[in-house]
Structure formats: C-alpha cells, structure tokens
Coordinates of C-alpha atoms in Angstrom, one line a residue:
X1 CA 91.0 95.4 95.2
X2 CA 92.5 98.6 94.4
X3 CA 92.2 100.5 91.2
X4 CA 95.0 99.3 89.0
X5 CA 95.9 102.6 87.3
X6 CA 96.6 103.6 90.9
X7 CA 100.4 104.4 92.1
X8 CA 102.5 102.4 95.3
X9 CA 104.6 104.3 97.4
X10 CA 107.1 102.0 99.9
X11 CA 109.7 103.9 101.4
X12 CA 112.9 102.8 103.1
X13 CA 113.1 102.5 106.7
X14 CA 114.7 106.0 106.7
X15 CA 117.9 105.0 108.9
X16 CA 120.1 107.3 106.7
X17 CA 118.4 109.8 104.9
X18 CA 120.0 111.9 102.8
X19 CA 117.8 114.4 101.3
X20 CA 114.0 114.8 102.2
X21 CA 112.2 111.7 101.0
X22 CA 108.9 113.2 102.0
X23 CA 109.2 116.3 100.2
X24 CA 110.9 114.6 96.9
X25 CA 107.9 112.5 96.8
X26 CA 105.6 115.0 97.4
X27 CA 107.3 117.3 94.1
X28 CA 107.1 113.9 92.1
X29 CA 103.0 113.5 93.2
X30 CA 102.7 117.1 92.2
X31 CA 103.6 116.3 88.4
X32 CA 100.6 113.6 88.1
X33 CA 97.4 115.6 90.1
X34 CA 94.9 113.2 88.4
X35 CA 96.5 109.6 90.1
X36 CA 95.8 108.2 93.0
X37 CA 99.0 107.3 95.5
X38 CA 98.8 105.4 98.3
X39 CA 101.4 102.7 100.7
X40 CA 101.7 99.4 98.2
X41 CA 100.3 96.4 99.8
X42 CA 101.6 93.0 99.2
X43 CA 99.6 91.2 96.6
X44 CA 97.6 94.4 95.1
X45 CA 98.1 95.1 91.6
X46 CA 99.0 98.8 90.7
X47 CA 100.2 100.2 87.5
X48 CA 103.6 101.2 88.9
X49 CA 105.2 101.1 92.7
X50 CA 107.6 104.8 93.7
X51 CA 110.4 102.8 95.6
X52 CA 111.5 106.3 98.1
X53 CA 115.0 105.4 99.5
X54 CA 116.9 107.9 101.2
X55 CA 119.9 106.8 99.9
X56 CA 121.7 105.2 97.6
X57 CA 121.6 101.7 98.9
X58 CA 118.2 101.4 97.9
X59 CA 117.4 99.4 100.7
X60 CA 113.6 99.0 100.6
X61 CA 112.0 95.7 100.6
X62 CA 110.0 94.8 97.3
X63 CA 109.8 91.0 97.5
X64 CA 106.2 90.8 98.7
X65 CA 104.6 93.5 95.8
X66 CA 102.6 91.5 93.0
X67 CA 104.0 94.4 90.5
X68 CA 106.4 93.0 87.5
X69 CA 110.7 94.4 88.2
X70 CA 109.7 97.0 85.3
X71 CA 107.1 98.8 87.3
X72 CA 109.2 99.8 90.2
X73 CA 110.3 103.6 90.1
X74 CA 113.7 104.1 92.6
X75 CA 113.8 107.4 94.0
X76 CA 116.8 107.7 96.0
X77 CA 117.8 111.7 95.8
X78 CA 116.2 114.6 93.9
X79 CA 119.0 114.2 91.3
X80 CA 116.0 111.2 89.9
X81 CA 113.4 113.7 90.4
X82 CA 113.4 114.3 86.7
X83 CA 114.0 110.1 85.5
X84 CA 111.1 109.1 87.8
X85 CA 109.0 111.2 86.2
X86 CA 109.5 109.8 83.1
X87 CA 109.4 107.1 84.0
X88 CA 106.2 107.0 85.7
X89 CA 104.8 108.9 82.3
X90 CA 106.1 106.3 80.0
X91 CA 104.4 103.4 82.0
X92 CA 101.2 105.1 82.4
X93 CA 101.3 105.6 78.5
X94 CA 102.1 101.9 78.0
X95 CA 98.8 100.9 80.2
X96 CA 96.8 103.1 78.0
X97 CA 97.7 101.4 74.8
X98 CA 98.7 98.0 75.8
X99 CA 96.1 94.7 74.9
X100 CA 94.7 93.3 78.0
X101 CA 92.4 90.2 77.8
X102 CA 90.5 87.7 80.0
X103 CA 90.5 84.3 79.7
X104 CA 87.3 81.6 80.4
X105 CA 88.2 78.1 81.8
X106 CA 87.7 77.0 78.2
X107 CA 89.7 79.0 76.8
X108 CA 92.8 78.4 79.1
X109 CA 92.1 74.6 78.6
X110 CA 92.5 75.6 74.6
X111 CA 96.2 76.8 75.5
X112 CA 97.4 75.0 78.1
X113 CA 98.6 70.8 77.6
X114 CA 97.7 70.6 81.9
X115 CA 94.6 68.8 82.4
X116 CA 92.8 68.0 86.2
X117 CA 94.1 66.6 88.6
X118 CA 97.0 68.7 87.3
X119 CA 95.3 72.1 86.5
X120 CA 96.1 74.5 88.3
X121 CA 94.3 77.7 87.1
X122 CA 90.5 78.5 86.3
X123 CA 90.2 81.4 84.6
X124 CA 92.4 84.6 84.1
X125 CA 91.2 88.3 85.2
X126 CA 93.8 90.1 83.0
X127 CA 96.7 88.8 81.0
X128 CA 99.0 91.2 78.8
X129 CA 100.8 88.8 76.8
X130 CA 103.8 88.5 77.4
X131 CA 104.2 90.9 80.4
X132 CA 101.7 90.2 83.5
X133 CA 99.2 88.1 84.3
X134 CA 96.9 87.7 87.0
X135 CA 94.5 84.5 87.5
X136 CA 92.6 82.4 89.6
X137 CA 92.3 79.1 90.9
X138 CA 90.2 76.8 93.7
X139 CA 91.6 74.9 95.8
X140 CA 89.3 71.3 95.5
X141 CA 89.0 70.0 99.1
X142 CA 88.8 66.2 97.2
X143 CA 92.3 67.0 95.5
X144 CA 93.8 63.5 95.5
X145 CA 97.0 65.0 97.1
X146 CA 95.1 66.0 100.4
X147 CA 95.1 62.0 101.3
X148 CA 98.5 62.0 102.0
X149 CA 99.6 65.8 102.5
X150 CA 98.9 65.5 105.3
X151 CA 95.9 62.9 106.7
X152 CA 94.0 64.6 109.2
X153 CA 96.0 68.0 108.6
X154 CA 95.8 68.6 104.6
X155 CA 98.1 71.4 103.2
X156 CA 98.1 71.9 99.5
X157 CA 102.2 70.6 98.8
X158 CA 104.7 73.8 98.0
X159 CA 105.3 72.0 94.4
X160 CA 101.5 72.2 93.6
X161 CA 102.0 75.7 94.5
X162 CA 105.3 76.5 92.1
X163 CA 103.2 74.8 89.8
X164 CA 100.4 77.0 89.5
X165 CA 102.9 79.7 89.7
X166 CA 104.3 77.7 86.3
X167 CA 101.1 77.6 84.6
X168 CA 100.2 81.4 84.8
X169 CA 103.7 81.8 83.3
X170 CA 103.1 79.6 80.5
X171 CA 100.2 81.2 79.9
X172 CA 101.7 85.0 80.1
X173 CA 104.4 83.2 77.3
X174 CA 101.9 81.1 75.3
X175 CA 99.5 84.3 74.5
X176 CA 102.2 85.5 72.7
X177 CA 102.0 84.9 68.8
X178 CA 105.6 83.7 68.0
X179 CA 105.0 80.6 71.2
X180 CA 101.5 79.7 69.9
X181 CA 101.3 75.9 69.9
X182 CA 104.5 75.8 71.6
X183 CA 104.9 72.9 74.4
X184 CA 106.3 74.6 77.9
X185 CA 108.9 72.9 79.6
X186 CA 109.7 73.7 83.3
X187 CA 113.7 74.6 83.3
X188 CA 114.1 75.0 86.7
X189 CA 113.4 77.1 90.3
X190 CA 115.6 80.3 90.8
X191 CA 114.3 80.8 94.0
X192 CA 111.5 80.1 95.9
X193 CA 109.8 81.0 99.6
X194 CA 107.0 79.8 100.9
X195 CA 104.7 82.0 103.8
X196 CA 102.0 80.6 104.5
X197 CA 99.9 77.5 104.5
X198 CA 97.2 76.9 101.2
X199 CA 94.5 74.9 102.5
X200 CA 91.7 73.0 101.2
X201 CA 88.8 75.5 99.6
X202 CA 90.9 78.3 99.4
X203 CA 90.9 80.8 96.6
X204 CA 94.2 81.8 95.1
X205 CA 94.9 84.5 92.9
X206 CA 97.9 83.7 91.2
X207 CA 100.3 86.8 89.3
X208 CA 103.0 86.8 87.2
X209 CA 105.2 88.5 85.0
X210 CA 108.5 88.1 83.0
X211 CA 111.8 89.2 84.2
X212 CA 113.8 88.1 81.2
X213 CA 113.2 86.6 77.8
X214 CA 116.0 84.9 74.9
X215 CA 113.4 84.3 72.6
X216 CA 115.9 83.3 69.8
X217 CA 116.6 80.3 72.5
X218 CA 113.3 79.8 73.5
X219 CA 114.0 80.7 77.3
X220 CA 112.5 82.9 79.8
X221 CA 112.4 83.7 83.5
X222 CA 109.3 84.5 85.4
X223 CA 108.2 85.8 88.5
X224 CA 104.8 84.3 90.0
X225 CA 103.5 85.3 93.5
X226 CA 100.1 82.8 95.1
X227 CA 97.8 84.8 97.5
X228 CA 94.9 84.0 99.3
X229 CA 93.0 87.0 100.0
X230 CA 96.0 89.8 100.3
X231 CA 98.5 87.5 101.8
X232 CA 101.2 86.5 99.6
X233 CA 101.5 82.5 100.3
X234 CA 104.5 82.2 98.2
X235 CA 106.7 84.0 95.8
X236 CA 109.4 82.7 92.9
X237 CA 111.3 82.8 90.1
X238 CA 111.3 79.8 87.3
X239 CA 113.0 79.3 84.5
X240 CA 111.0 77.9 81.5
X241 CA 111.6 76.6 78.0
X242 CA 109.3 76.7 75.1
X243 CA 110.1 73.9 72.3
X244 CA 108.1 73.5 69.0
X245 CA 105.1 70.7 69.5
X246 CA 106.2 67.4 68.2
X247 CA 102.6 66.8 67.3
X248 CA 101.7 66.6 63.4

C-alpha cells in the first residue's frame, strides 16, 4: 500500500496537447520538494490525484482511483499553474488537521442496525467522518448466498457487493455527530459497474466518500469502490437517506 500523504499523477492520453504537460507538471512538483509523486493506481489511496490534461477537454479517465471528487487537482494549461497549487496546499493542510479514526468489529456493530448474514464490513482502517472511509471485509466461503449463486460456480451477487459499498457509506455518515442514532435508508443506485468477479474467501477493501450532502433533508450521495487486492471489482454511486430512529 502506498503512503497516503503521497501525490497521483494520471495524465491524458496526450492526443492534443496544448502546452507542455510534462514541464507544467514538473514546475507544480517543484513547489512541494518534500512529497512523493508518482502514476495513481486504481484502488490506492493518496492524499490528492494531479489530473495533467493537455487541454481543455479534460479528458483523462478517473473512474477507477479510490480518491474522493475533492482530491482531484485538473491541470489543463499553465494558466492553473498557480490554482493547483493551492489547491494541493489547502488539501495537504486539511490532512494535517483533520480527525482520522479506526474502527474494531465491535465498534462498527455499535453503529451499524446490519447484523450477519447481512454484514458486510469487519473493521475500518481509517474513517474521517463524513469525508472518506476505507474498510474491510471477508468474504465467508459458507455465506448462505453461495448455494444458489451459483452451485458449483459461486460468485458473491453484485447487490451483496453495492451493499457493502452501502454500509461503508452509512458508516462515513453515521460517525458524524448531527446522524448519531440515525437509521440509514438506501435511496437508490446512481450508477453502478461491475469488473470483476468477488469469490468465496476473498478480502475486500471497501472505500468511500461523499460527493454531496442536504443535511437539512437528511440526503446524501456517496461514492464506494470494492477491491480485492489492487483491482477495483466494482465502483458506484448511491443515494442514501438518514431518518430519526423510531425506537424510544
């Protein structure tokens, strides 16, 4: 796994360059001597990704990075040379300063309502509330849904995976001290692909982050990616409400 407070780079195929992507990038890299830069990887966490399009089209694919929409840094001309930079400086900051906490099986069970067979997360590595989270869950081979998904062939179904996806989201929302006790209710799937198969035994680290929030309507849209190892299995955005627990 690579260090967090490291920097992405993904550039843009380069078909119609209009100012020299290298050399920008190079000046920006220049500002920060002390950070490490290197090609983003799907499903590696870093503290920001530099997005180096030659253009303004902005072109570069972004889909498979397991970095929330506010940590990407477009670079498309020198002219955002200078914004970049600042904006680069003003995540960085945030990173220093921000809360990030682990969480132990017990204490996910203490916020979540999901219990087996429908848990879907173990234990969490790092959770900012209310930003990003990144956890972790095994796959039991004796999950009841293996005996009929598929006999003989078992793959873990896509909806177990949006699921998990789900419950790292209500978990990202639920840390947060104006949802505590709240109940989570799944709105709906904004998009969703699936890449490869999640099999009995496997490990998943599951990330995810919020795109948008109306707390005064208790809504908010998340992004989760599922890997196994550093291959991103599947990647979506859900909708989720939070409503006020109708438990005394």
């Amino acid at each position: 796994m690579k260090d967090e407070t490291g920097i992405g780079l993904r550039y843009c195929g380069g078909c119609n360059p209009r100012y020299d992507r290298v050399a920008a990038a190079k000046k920006l890299m220049g500002f920060f001597p002390d950070l490490t830069f290197c090609p983003a990887e799907p499903g590696v966490p870093y503290a920001a990704v530099l997005v180096i399009c030659g253009c303004p089209s902005r072109c570069a694919g972004v889909q498979d990075l397991s970095v929330p929409s506010r940590a990407l840094v477009r670079l498309s001309g020198w002219e955002e040379l200078l914004p970049a930079k600042q904006a680069l400086e003003r995540l960085l900051e945030e990173r220093t300063v921000k809360k990030v906490l682990t969480l132990t099986h017990e204490e996910v069970l203490e916020i979540l309502p999901h219990r087996p067979p429908m848990l879907f997360i173990d234990e969490v590595s790092s959770l900012s509330p209310g930003e990003e989270i990144t956890a972790s869950y095994h796959v039991p081979p004796d999950l009841p849904a293996f005996e009929g998904h598929f006999p003989g062939e078992p793959v873990l179904p896509g909806v177990y995976a949006v699921e998990a996806g789900a419950q790292a989201a209500d978990l990202l929302l639920l840390s947060l001290e104006r949802h505590q006790g709240k109940i989570p209710l799944f709105m709906g799937i904004r998009r969703a692909n699936f890449r490869k198969k999640i099999l009995p035994g496997d490990r998943l680290t599951i990330h995810a982050s919020l795109k948008e929030e109306r707390a005064e309507l208790g809504f908010a849209l998340c992004r989760a990616q599922i890997l196994v190892g550093q291959e991103v299995c599947a990647d979506m955005e859900l909708s989720l409400a939070l409503r006020a627990s109708s438990s005394p």
